[in-house]
Each structure stands twice: as structure tokens, then as C-alpha cells.
Amino acid sequence: QVQLVESGGGLVQVGGSLRLSCALSGRTLSRYDMGWFRQATGKEREFVAAISWTGGDTSYSDSVNGRFTISRENAENTIHLQMNNLKLEDTAIYFCVLNTFTSTLSYASSRRWNSWGQGIQVTVAY
């Protein structure tokens, strides 16, 4: 059974940094594309970033491009999301995602991903 567990969230000041991690159990991470979505209160879930199973392809939403970096450590069965220069609008619950099947949908489509973590809160404040 696939289990995704996020960590590293919390409260940070505007302009600060956080590093989220997502640990996978039940599967070997190196075989799968993985990513991050987020959902702010009262808003729809949105794509943040994704990384291919090889690590050679990454994708970011326009709102985080240049500030966030997704990476993977296959040996540790973990992916990370380094978030720099955080803004108030980055406040949300962040979800780690994985798809265990081949999909032609874009990384930004929530329907591409069939496994979701429980989410972790990131709060950015002055």
C-alpha cells in the first residue's frame, strides 16, 4: 500500500524559506513521477511542482517558478520542495502526490495523480 507522508511545514515570515519533504513507503520511489499541490482556504487545489522519475524533468506553476525547487532522493525514497522568498499567498496546505500508472495528462492536472498525502500546513505571515 502506497503511503506518502509530508513533513517540514510550519509558520514562516514573509521572505523566509521552508523545506518540505515527502517520504514514500510501500513502493520504490525511483519508478514514479512525483509532485506537489496546494490548497488555500476557500480556494481550489492547485499545482505547485512536479519531477519526473528520472529527475531530469521538472515543472513549476508560474506563481512559484524561480522561488521553489523540487528535488528527489531516490535512495531515501524522499522528495523535497525547497521554498524560498515565501509570500503571504503561499499560505496553504501542501500535498505530496504520486502516480503509479502511465499518464498522458499534464503534471498540472490533478487527475494525473492517484496517490495523495494527507497534507501539511504552511503559513506565511509578517
XYZ file of C-alpha atoms in Angstrom:
126
model
C 0.000 0.000 0.000
C 1.338 3.392 -1.019
C 1.752 5.908 1.767
C 3.001 9.474 1.365
C 3.951 11.428 4.479
C 4.769 15.130 4.309
C 6.941 16.977 6.802
C 8.663 20.317 7.241
C 5.702 22.650 7.243
C 5.036 25.408 9.739
C 4.962 29.148 10.246
C 7.461 31.366 8.455
C 7.870 35.077 7.888
C 7.357 36.743 4.550
C 10.577 36.407 2.578
C 11.670 33.378 4.539
C 12.288 29.793 3.493
C 10.957 26.343 4.262
C 11.824 22.902 3.009
C 9.057 20.360 2.685
C 9.794 16.666 2.458
C 7.662 13.744 1.374
C 8.558 10.191 2.308
C 7.139 7.304 0.324
C 6.501 3.871 1.783
C 5.107 0.795 0.128
C 6.759 1.460 -3.224
C 10.149 2.262 -4.669
C 10.165 5.981 -5.311
C 12.612 5.862 -8.210
C 9.967 4.424 -10.531
C 7.456 7.236 -10.256
C 6.851 10.828 -11.190
C 6.012 12.863 -8.120
C 4.832 16.331 -7.305
C 3.250 18.883 -5.011
C -0.136 20.549 -4.987
C -1.515 23.056 -2.531
C -4.877 24.305 -1.378
C -5.517 27.579 0.345
C -8.602 28.153 2.452
C -11.583 28.829 0.242
C -9.672 28.115 -2.954
C -9.350 25.194 -5.298
C -6.411 22.846 -5.152
C -3.623 23.974 -7.457
C -0.493 22.511 -8.962
C 2.831 23.630 -7.498
C 5.647 21.488 -8.897
C 6.481 18.059 -10.292
C 9.530 15.959 -11.040
C 9.900 13.009 -13.378
C 11.004 9.617 -12.145
C 14.465 10.196 -13.584
C 14.697 13.647 -12.036
C 15.550 15.021 -15.434
C 12.292 16.850 -15.974
C 10.752 19.353 -13.617
C 7.738 21.615 -13.901
C 6.538 24.565 -11.838
C 3.482 26.732 -11.693
C 4.029 30.316 -12.758
C 3.339 31.517 -9.223
C 6.293 29.625 -7.712
C 8.705 29.396 -10.633
C 12.056 30.846 -9.649
C 11.305 30.611 -5.932
C 10.595 26.907 -5.354
C 12.772 23.937 -6.255
C 11.637 20.332 -6.353
C 14.177 17.537 -5.975
C 14.287 13.848 -5.217
C 16.495 11.483 -3.274
C 15.603 8.074 -4.637
C 17.942 6.292 -2.243
C 15.980 7.809 0.643
C 12.581 7.336 -1.034
C 12.001 11.044 -0.474
C 11.277 14.164 -2.454
C 11.721 17.748 -1.301
C 10.284 21.141 -2.055
C 12.630 23.998 -1.220
C 10.559 27.154 -0.890
C 12.363 30.486 -0.862
C 11.183 34.088 -0.747
C 7.844 32.983 0.600
C 4.842 35.239 0.138
C 1.570 35.569 2.004
C -0.200 33.901 -0.906
C 1.909 30.766 -0.450
C -0.071 30.018 2.704
C -1.852 26.711 2.089
C -1.961 23.029 2.844
C 0.651 21.322 0.682
C 0.062 17.825 -0.656
C 2.614 15.372 -1.973
C 1.396 13.368 -4.964
C 2.460 10.343 -6.952
C 1.096 8.442 -9.924
C 1.613 4.708 -10.183
C 0.454 4.401 -13.773
C 1.484 5.870 -17.116
C -0.440 9.026 -17.883
C -0.552 11.458 -20.773
C -2.140 14.151 -18.631
C -0.022 17.141 -17.790
C 1.689 17.411 -14.441
C -0.691 20.240 -13.576
C -3.758 18.045 -13.856
C -4.896 16.663 -10.514
C -6.360 13.682 -12.383
C -2.851 12.547 -13.280
C -2.067 11.706 -9.673
C -3.648 8.708 -7.953
C -1.908 8.842 -4.591
C -2.041 11.845 -2.275
C -0.506 12.553 1.093
C -2.592 13.917 3.949
C -1.133 17.368 3.525
C 0.890 19.720 5.670
C 0.190 23.305 6.620
C 2.460 26.127 5.502
C 1.637 29.556 6.916
C 3.419 32.708 5.792
C 2.933 35.822 7.899
C 4.562 39.155 8.731
